[in-house]
mmCIF file of C-alpha atoms in Angstrom:
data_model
loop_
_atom_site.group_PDB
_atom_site.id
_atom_site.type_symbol
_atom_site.label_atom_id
_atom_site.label_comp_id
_atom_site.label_asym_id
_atom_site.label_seq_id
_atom_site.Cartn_x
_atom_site.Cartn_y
_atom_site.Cartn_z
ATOM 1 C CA UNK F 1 4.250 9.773 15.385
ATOM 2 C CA UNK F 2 4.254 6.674 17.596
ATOM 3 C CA UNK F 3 0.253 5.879 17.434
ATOM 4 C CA UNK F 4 -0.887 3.119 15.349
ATOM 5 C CA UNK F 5 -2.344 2.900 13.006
ATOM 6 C CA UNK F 6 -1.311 6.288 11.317
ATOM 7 C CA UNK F 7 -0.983 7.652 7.859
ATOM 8 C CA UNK F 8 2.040 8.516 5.849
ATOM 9 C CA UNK F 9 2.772 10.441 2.400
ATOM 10 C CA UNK F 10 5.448 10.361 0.177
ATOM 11 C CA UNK F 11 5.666 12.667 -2.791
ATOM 12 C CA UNK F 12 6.361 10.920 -6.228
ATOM 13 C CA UNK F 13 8.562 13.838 -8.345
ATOM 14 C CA UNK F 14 9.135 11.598 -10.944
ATOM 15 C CA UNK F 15 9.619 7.482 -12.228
ATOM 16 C CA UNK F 16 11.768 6.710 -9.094
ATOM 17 C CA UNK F 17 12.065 10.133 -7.400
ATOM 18 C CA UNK F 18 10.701 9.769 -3.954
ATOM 19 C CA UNK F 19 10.350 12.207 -1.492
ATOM 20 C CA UNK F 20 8.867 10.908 1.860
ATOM 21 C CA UNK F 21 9.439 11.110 5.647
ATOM 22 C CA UNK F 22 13.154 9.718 5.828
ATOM 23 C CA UNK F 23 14.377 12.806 3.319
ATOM 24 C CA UNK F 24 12.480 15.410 5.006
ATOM 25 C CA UNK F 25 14.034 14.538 8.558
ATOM 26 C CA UNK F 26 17.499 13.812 7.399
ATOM 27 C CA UNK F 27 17.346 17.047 5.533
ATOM 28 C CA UNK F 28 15.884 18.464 9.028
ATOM 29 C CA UNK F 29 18.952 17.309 10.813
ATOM 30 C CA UNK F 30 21.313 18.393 8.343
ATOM 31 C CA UNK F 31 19.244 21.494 9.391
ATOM 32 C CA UNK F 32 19.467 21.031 13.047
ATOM 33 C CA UNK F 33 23.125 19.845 13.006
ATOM 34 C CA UNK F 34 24.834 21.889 10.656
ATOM 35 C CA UNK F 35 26.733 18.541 9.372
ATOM 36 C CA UNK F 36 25.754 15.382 7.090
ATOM 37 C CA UNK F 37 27.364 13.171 9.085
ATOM 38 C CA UNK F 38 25.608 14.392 12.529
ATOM 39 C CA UNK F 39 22.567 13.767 10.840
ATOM 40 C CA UNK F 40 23.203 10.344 9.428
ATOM 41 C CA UNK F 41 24.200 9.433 12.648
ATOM 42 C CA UNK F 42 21.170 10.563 14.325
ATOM 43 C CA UNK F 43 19.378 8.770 11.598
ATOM 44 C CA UNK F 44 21.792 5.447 12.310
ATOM 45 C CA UNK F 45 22.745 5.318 9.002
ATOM 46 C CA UNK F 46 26.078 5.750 7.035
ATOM 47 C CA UNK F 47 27.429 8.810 5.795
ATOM 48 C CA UNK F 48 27.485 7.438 2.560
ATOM 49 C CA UNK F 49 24.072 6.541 2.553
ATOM 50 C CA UNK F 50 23.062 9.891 3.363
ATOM 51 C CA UNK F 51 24.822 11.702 0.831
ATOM 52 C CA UNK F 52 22.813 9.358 -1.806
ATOM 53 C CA UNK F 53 19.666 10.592 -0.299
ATOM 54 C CA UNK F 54 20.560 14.263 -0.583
ATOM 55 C CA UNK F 55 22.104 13.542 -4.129
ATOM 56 C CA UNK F 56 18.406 12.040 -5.097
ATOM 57 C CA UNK F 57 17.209 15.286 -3.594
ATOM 58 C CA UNK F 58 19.924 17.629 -5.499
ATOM 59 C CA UNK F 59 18.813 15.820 -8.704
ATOM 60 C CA UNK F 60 15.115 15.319 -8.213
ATOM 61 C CA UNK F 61 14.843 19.338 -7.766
ATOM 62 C CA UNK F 62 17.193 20.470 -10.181
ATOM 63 C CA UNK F 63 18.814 21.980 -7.950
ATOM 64 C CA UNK F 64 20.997 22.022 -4.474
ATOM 65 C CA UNK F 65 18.925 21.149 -1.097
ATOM 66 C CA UNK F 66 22.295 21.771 0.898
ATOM 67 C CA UNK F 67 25.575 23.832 0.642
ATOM 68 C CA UNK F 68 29.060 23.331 2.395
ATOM 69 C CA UNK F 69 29.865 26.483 4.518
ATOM 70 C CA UNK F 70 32.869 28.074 5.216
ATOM 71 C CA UNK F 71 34.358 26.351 8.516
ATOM 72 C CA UNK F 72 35.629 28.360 12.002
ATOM 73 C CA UNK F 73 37.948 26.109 14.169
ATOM 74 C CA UNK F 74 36.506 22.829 13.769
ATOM 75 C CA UNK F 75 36.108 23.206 10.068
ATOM 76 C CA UNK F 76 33.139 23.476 7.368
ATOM 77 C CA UNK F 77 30.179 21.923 7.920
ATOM 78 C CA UNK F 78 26.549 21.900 5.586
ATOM 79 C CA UNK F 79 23.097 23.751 5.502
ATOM 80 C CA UNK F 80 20.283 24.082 3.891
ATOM 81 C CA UNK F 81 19.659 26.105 1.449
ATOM 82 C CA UNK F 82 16.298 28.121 1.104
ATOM 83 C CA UNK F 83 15.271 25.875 -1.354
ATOM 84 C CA UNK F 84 15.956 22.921 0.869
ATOM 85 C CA UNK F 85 14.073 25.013 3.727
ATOM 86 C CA UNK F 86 11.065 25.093 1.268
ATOM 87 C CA UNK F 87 11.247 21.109 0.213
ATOM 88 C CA UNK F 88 11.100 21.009 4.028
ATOM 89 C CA UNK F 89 8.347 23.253 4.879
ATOM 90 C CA UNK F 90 6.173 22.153 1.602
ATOM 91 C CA UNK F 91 6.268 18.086 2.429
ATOM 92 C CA UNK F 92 5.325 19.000 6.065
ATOM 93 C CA UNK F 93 2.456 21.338 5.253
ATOM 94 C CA UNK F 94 1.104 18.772 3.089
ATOM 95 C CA UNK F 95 1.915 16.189 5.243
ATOM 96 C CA UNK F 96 -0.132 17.802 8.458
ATOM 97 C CA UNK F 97 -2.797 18.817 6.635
ATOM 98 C CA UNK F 98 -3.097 15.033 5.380
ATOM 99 C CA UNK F 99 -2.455 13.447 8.664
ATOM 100 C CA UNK F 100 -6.092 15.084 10.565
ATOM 101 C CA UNK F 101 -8.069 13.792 7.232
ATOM 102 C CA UNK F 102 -6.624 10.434 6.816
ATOM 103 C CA UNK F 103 -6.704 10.134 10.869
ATOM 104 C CA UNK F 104 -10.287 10.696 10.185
ATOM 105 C CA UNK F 105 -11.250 8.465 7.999
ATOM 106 C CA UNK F 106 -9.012 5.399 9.922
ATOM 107 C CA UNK F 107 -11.024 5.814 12.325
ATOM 108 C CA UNK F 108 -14.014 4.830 10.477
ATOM 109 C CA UNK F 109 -12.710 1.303 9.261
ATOM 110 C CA UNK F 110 -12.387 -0.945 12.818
ATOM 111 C CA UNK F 111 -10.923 -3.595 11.212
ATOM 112 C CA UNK F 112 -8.228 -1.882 10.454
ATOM 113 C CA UNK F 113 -7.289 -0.004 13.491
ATOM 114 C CA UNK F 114 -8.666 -2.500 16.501
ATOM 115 C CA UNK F 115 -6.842 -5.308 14.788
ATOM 116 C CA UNK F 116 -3.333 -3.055 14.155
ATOM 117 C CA UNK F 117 -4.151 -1.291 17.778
ATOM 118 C CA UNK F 118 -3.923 -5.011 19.491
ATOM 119 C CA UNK F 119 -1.291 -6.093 17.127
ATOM 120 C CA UNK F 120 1.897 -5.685 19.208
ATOM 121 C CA UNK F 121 4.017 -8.847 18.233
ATOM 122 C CA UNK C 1 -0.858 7.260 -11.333
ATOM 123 C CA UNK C 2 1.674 8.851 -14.378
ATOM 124 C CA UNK C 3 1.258 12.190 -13.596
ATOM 125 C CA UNK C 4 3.744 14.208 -11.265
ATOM 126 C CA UNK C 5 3.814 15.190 -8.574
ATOM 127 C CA UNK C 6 1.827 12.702 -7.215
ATOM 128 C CA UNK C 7 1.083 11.800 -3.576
ATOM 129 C CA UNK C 8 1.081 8.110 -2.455
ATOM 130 C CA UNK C 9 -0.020 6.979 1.300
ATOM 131 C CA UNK C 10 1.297 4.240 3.312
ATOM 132 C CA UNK C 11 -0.438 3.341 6.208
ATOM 133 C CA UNK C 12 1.213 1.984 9.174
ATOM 134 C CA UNK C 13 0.066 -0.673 11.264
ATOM 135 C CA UNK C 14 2.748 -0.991 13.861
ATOM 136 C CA UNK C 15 6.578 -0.927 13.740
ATOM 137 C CA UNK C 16 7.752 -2.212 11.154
ATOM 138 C CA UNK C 17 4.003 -2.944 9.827
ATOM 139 C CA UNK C 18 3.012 -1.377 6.893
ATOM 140 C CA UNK C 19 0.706 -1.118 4.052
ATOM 141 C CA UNK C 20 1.180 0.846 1.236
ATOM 142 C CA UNK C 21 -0.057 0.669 -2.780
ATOM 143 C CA UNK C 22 2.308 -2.070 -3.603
ATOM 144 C CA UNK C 23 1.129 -4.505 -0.766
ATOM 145 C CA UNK C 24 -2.769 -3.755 -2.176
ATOM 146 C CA UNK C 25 -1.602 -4.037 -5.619
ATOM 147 C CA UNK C 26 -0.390 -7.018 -5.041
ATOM 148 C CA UNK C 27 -3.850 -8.313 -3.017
ATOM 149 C CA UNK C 28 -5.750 -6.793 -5.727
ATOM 150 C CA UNK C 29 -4.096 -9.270 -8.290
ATOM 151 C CA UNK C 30 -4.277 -12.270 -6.457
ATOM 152 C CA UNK C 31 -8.009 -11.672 -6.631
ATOM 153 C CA UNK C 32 -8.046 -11.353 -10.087
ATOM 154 C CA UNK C 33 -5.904 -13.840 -10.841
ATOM 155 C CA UNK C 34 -6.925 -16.197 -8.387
ATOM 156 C CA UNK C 35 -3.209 -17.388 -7.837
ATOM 157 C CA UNK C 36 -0.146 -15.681 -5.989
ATOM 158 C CA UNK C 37 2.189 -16.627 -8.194
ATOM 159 C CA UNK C 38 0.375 -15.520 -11.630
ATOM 160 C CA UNK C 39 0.091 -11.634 -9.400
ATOM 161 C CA UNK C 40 3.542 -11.970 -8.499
ATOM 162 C CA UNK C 41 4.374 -12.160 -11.930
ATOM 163 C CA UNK C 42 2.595 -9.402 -12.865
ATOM 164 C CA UNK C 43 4.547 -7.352 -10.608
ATOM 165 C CA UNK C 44 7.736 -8.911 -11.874
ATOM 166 C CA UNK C 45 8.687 -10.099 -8.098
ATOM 167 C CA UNK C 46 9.413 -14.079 -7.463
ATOM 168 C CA UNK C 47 6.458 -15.833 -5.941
ATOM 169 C CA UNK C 48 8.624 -15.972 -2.826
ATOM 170 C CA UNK C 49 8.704 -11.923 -2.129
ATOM 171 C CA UNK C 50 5.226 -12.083 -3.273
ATOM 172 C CA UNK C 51 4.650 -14.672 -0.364
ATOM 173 C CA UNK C 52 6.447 -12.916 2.159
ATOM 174 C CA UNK C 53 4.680 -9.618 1.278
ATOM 175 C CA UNK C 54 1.130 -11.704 2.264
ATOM 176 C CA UNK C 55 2.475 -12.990 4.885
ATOM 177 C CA UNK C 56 3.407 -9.380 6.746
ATOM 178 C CA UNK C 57 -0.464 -8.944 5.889
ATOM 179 C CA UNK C 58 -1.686 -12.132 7.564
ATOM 180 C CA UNK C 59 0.462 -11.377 10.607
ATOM 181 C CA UNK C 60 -0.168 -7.445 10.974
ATOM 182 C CA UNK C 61 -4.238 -7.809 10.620
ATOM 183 C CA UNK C 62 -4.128 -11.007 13.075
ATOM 184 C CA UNK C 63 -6.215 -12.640 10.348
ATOM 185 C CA UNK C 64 -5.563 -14.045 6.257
ATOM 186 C CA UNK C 65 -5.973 -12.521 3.860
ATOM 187 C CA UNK C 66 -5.970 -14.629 1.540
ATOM 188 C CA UNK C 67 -7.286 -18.302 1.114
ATOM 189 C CA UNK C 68 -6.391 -21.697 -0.598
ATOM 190 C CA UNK C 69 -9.538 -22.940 -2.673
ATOM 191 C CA UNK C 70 -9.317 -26.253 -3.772
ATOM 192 C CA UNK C 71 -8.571 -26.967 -7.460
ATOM 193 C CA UNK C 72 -10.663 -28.230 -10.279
ATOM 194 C CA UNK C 73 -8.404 -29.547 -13.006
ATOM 195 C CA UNK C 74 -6.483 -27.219 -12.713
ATOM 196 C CA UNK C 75 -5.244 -27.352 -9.090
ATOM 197 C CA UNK C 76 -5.968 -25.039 -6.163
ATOM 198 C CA UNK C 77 -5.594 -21.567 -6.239
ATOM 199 C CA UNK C 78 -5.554 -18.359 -3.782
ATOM 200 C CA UNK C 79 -8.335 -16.218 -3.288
ATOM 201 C CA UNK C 80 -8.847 -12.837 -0.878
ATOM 202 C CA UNK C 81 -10.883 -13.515 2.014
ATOM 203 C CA UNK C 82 -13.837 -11.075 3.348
ATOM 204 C CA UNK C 83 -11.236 -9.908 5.522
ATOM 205 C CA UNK C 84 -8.715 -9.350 2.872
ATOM 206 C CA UNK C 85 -11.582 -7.403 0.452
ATOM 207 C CA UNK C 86 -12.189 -4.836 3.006
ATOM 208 C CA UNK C 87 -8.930 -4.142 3.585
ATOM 209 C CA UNK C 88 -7.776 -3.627 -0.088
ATOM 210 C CA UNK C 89 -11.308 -1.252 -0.026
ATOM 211 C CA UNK C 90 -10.333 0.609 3.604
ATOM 212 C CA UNK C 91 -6.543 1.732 1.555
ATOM 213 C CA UNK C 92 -8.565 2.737 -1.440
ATOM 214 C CA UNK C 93 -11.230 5.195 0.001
ATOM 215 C CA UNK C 94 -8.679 6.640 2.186
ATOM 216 C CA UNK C 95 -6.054 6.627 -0.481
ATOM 217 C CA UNK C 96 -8.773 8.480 -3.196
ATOM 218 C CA UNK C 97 -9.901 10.895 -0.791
ATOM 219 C CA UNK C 98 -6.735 12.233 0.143
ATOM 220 C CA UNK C 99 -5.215 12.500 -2.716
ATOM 221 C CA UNK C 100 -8.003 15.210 -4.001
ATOM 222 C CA UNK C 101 -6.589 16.979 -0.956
ATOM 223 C CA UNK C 102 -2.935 16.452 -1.313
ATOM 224 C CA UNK C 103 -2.905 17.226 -5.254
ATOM 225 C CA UNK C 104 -4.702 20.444 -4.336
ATOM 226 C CA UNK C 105 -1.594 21.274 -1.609
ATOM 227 C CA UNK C 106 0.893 20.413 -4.297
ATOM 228 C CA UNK C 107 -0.539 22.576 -6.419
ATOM 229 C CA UNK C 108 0.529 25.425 -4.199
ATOM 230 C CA UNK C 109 3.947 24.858 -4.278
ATOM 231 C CA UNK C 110 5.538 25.988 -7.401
ATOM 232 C CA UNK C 111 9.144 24.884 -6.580
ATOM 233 C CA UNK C 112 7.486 21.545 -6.295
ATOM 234 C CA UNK C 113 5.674 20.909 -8.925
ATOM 235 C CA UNK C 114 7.068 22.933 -11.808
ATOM 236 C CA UNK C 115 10.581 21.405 -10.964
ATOM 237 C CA UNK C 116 9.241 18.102 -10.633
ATOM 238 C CA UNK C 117 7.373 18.606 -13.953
ATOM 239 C CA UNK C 118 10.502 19.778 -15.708
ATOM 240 C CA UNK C 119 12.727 17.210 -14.576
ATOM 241 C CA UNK C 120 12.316 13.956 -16.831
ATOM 242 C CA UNK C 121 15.716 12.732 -16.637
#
Protein backbone atom coordinates (compact mmCIF):
# COMPACT_ATOMS: atom_id res chain seq x y z
CA UNK A 1 0.00 0.00 0.00
CA UNK A 2 1.43 3.37 -1.02
CA UNK A 3 -1.62 5.71 0.36
CA UNK A 4 -1.10 7.59 3.44
CA UNK A 5 -2.12 7.47 6.01
CA UNK A 6 -2.83 3.61 6.21
CA UNK A 7 -3.04 0.99 8.85
CA UNK A 8 -0.75 -1.84 9.67
CA UNK A 9 -0.89 -5.10 12.02
CA UNK A 10 1.59 -7.10 13.42
CA UNK A 11 0.79 -10.24 15.34
CA UNK A 12 2.46 -10.52 18.87
CA UNK A 13 3.01 -14.69 19.33
CA UNK A 14 4.78 -14.18 22.28
CA UNK A 15 7.33 -11.60 24.66
CA UNK A 16 9.40 -10.67 21.52
CA UNK A 17 7.84 -12.87 18.79
CA UNK A 18 6.65 -10.60 16.10
CA UNK A 19 4.99 -11.41 13.15
CA UNK A 20 4.18 -8.37 10.86
CA UNK A 21 4.36 -7.27 7.20
CA UNK A 22 8.25 -7.71 6.57
CA UNK A 23 7.90 -11.73 7.56
CA UNK A 24 4.86 -12.31 5.65
CA UNK A 25 6.44 -10.87 2.30
CA UNK A 26 9.86 -12.28 2.74
CA UNK A 27 8.22 -15.56 3.44
CA UNK A 28 6.05 -14.65 0.15
CA UNK A 29 9.18 -14.36 -1.86
CA UNK A 30 10.81 -17.26 -0.53
CA UNK A 31 7.41 -18.42 -1.98
CA UNK A 32 7.63 -16.68 -5.23
CA UNK A 33 11.39 -17.35 -5.71
CA UNK A 34 11.97 -20.69 -4.64
CA UNK A 35 15.36 -19.35 -2.86
CA UNK A 36 16.22 -17.30 0.49
CA UNK A 37 18.61 -15.43 -1.02
CA UNK A 38 16.29 -14.26 -4.13
CA UNK A 39 14.07 -13.09 -1.64
CA UNK A 40 16.41 -11.19 0.60
CA UNK A 41 17.55 -9.61 -2.30
CA UNK A 42 14.28 -8.51 -3.45
CA UNK A 43 13.78 -7.37 0.06
CA UNK A 44 17.49 -5.48 -0.11
CA UNK A 45 18.56 -7.12 2.72
CA UNK A 46 21.33 -9.73 3.56
CA UNK A 47 21.04 -13.28 3.38
CA UNK A 48 21.95 -13.50 6.76
CA UNK A 49 19.46 -11.28 7.90
CA UNK A 50 16.86 -13.20 6.33
CA UNK A 51 17.61 -16.44 7.62
CA UNK A 52 17.20 -14.73 11.28
CA UNK A 53 13.78 -13.74 10.28
CA UNK A 54 12.73 -17.19 9.14
CA UNK A 55 14.62 -18.72 12.24
CA UNK A 56 12.23 -16.27 14.51
CA UNK A 57 9.49 -17.75 12.39
CA UNK A 58 10.77 -21.59 12.71
CA UNK A 59 10.89 -20.93 16.49
CA UNK A 60 7.92 -18.71 17.12
CA UNK A 61 5.65 -21.63 15.48
CA UNK A 62 7.25 -24.55 16.75
CA UNK A 63 7.77 -25.58 13.82
CA UNK A 64 9.44 -25.18 10.09
CA UNK A 65 7.89 -22.21 7.80
CA UNK A 66 10.38 -23.39 4.94
CA UNK A 67 12.20 -26.60 3.71
CA UNK A 68 15.36 -27.02 1.41
CA UNK A 69 14.36 -29.06 -1.74
CA UNK A 70 16.11 -31.38 -3.63
CA UNK A 71 18.08 -29.32 -6.46
CA UNK A 72 17.97 -30.10 -10.61
CA UNK A 73 20.98 -28.44 -12.44
CA UNK A 74 21.40 -25.33 -10.66
CA UNK A 75 21.08 -26.94 -7.30
CA UNK A 76 18.53 -26.94 -4.19
CA UNK A 77 16.72 -24.17 -3.46
CA UNK A 78 13.73 -23.49 -0.43
CA UNK A 79 9.82 -23.49 -0.10
CA UNK A 80 7.32 -23.16 1.96
CA UNK A 81 5.90 -25.49 3.69
CA UNK A 82 2.01 -25.77 4.19
CA UNK A 83 2.39 -24.50 7.41
CA UNK A 84 4.33 -21.54 6.16
CA UNK A 85 1.50 -21.24 3.34
CA UNK A 86 -1.00 -20.97 6.30
CA UNK A 87 1.21 -18.27 8.50
CA UNK A 88 0.92 -16.60 5.08
CA UNK A 89 -2.63 -16.85 4.26
CA UNK A 90 -3.77 -16.32 8.14
CA UNK A 91 -1.70 -12.76 8.67
CA UNK A 92 -3.17 -11.62 5.29
CA UNK A 93 -6.78 -12.57 5.98
CA UNK A 94 -6.54 -10.78 9.12
CA UNK A 95 -4.66 -8.20 7.78
CA UNK A 96 -7.42 -7.30 4.83
CA UNK A 97 -10.13 -7.68 6.82
CA UNK A 98 -8.42 -5.01 9.26
CA UNK A 99 -7.26 -2.70 6.61
CA UNK A 100 -11.32 -1.65 5.24
CA UNK A 101 -12.20 -1.08 9.19
CA UNK A 102 -9.24 0.82 10.30
CA UNK A 103 -9.39 2.72 6.71
CA UNK A 104 -12.73 3.57 8.03
CA UNK A 105 -12.32 4.91 10.99
CA UNK A 106 -8.96 7.16 9.66
CA UNK A 107 -11.04 8.67 7.83
CA UNK A 108 -13.02 10.04 10.57
CA UNK A 109 -10.06 11.81 12.50
CA UNK A 110 -8.85 14.90 9.89
CA UNK A 111 -6.17 15.74 11.85
CA UNK A 112 -4.66 12.88 11.33
CA UNK A 113 -4.96 12.17 7.72
CA UNK A 114 -5.07 15.99 6.11
CA UNK A 115 -1.99 16.76 8.13
CA UNK A 116 -0.05 13.15 7.12
CA UNK A 117 -1.84 13.55 3.44
CA UNK A 118 0.12 17.12 3.02
CA UNK A 119 3.07 15.88 4.88
CA UNK A 120 5.50 14.99 2.06
CA UNK A 121 8.97 16.20 3.45
CA UNK B 1 -1.66 -6.45 26.49
CA UNK B 2 -0.10 -10.07 28.14
CA UNK B 3 -2.17 -12.25 26.45
CA UNK B 4 -1.17 -14.03 23.06
CA UNK B 5 -1.75 -13.77 20.27
CA UNK B 6 -2.30 -10.35 20.32
CA UNK B 7 -2.69 -7.84 17.46
CA UNK B 8 -0.91 -4.43 17.62
CA UNK B 9 -1.50 -1.53 14.83
CA UNK B 10 0.90 0.90 13.54
CA UNK B 11 -0.31 3.55 11.61
CA UNK B 12 1.63 5.10 8.93
CA UNK B 13 1.85 8.58 8.16
CA UNK B 14 4.18 8.70 5.23
CA UNK B 15 7.46 6.91 4.38
CA UNK B 16 9.27 6.39 6.86
CA UNK B 17 6.47 8.09 9.24
CA UNK B 18 4.99 6.09 11.66
CA UNK B 19 3.03 5.76 14.74
CA UNK B 20 2.61 2.85 16.56
CA UNK B 21 1.86 1.92 20.60
CA UNK B 22 5.32 2.75 21.65
CA UNK B 23 5.36 6.36 20.13
CA UNK B 24 1.70 6.91 22.14
CA UNK B 25 3.04 5.24 25.09
CA UNK B 26 5.55 7.33 25.22
CA UNK B 27 3.10 10.71 24.64
CA UNK B 28 0.85 9.24 27.09
CA UNK B 29 3.66 9.47 29.83
CA UNK B 30 4.90 12.70 29.16
CA UNK B 31 1.39 13.79 30.05
CA UNK B 32 1.39 12.16 33.11
CA UNK B 33 4.53 12.91 34.08
CA UNK B 34 4.69 16.24 32.84
CA UNK B 35 8.47 15.78 31.81
CA UNK B 36 10.15 13.81 28.82
CA UNK B 37 12.77 12.65 30.56
CA UNK B 38 10.84 11.18 33.79
CA UNK B 39 8.52 9.08 30.57
CA UNK B 40 11.62 8.19 29.01
CA UNK B 41 12.62 6.60 32.00
CA UNK B 42 9.76 4.80 32.41
CA UNK B 43 10.29 3.20 29.20
CA UNK B 44 13.90 2.54 30.08
CA UNK B 45 15.10 4.59 26.77
CA UNK B 46 17.69 7.72 27.30
CA UNK B 47 15.93 11.04 27.20
CA UNK B 48 17.70 11.45 23.86
CA UNK B 49 15.70 8.44 21.90
CA UNK B 50 12.84 9.64 23.85
CA UNK B 51 13.47 13.14 22.17
CA UNK B 52 14.01 11.95 18.86
CA UNK B 53 10.88 9.73 19.03
CA UNK B 54 8.80 13.36 19.68
CA UNK B 55 10.46 14.85 17.36
CA UNK B 56 9.35 12.29 14.27
CA UNK B 57 5.84 13.30 15.87
CA UNK B 58 6.29 17.07 15.66
CA UNK B 59 7.59 16.74 12.11
CA UNK B 60 5.06 14.01 10.66
CA UNK B 61 1.75 15.95 12.10
CA UNK B 62 3.31 19.45 10.86
CA UNK B 63 2.47 20.59 14.39
CA UNK B 64 3.97 19.79 18.43
CA UNK B 65 2.99 17.78 20.23
CA UNK B 66 4.18 18.54 23.03
CA UNK B 67 4.90 21.90 24.92
CA UNK B 68 7.47 23.55 27.36
CA UNK B 69 5.49 25.10 30.43
CA UNK B 70 7.41 27.22 32.45
CA UNK B 71 8.61 25.99 35.87
CA UNK B 72 7.60 26.79 39.37
CA UNK B 73 10.36 25.76 41.73
CA UNK B 74 10.84 23.16 40.24
CA UNK B 75 11.77 24.18 36.66
CA UNK B 76 9.82 23.81 33.42
CA UNK B 77 8.41 20.83 32.28
CA UNK B 78 6.70 19.22 28.99
CA UNK B 79 3.20 18.92 28.53
CA UNK B 80 0.93 17.40 25.37
CA UNK B 81 -0.65 20.00 23.44
CA UNK B 82 -4.50 19.88 22.16
CA UNK B 83 -2.96 18.67 19.16
CA UNK B 84 -0.92 16.05 20.78
CA UNK B 85 -4.23 14.77 23.08
CA UNK B 86 -6.18 14.00 20.06
CA UNK B 87 -3.75 12.24 18.51
CA UNK B 88 -2.81 9.85 21.42
CA UNK B 89 -7.05 9.52 21.47
CA UNK B 90 -7.34 9.05 17.31
CA UNK B 91 -4.52 5.66 17.89
CA UNK B 92 -6.60 4.54 20.80
CA UNK B 93 -10.21 4.32 19.35
CA UNK B 94 -8.86 2.91 16.26
CA UNK B 95 -6.44 0.70 18.05
CA UNK B 96 -9.56 -0.69 20.61
CA UNK B 97 -11.88 -1.16 17.91
CA UNK B 98 -9.87 -3.26 15.85
CA UNK B 99 -8.53 -5.29 18.00
CA UNK B 100 -12.22 -6.75 18.99
CA UNK B 101 -12.06 -7.58 15.29
CA UNK B 102 -8.62 -8.90 14.88
CA UNK B 103 -8.76 -11.12 18.23
CA UNK B 104 -11.97 -12.55 16.80
CA UNK B 105 -9.86 -13.49 13.27
CA UNK B 106 -7.13 -14.97 15.39
CA UNK B 107 -9.33 -16.93 16.99
CA UNK B 108 -9.96 -18.79 13.78
CA UNK B 109 -6.72 -19.87 13.20
CA UNK B 110 -5.74 -22.74 15.30
CA UNK B 111 -2.12 -23.11 14.01
CA UNK B 112 -1.89 -19.58 15.24
CA UNK B 113 -2.99 -19.33 18.29
CA UNK B 114 -2.64 -22.72 19.93
CA UNK B 115 1.11 -22.70 18.79
CA UNK B 116 1.59 -19.33 19.88
CA UNK B 117 -0.09 -20.24 23.21
CA UNK B 118 2.12 -23.27 23.67
CA UNK B 119 5.27 -21.73 22.91
CA UNK B 120 6.67 -19.84 26.12
CA UNK B 121 10.21 -20.27 25.50
Amino acid sequence: MSQYPHATIRIELGPGKRLGPGKVRLLELVGSTGSISAAAREMAMSYRRAWLLIEELNEAFGKPVVQATAGGAGGGGTRVTPHGQSVIDAFRAIESESARLIADKLGQFPSLSVRAARDTR
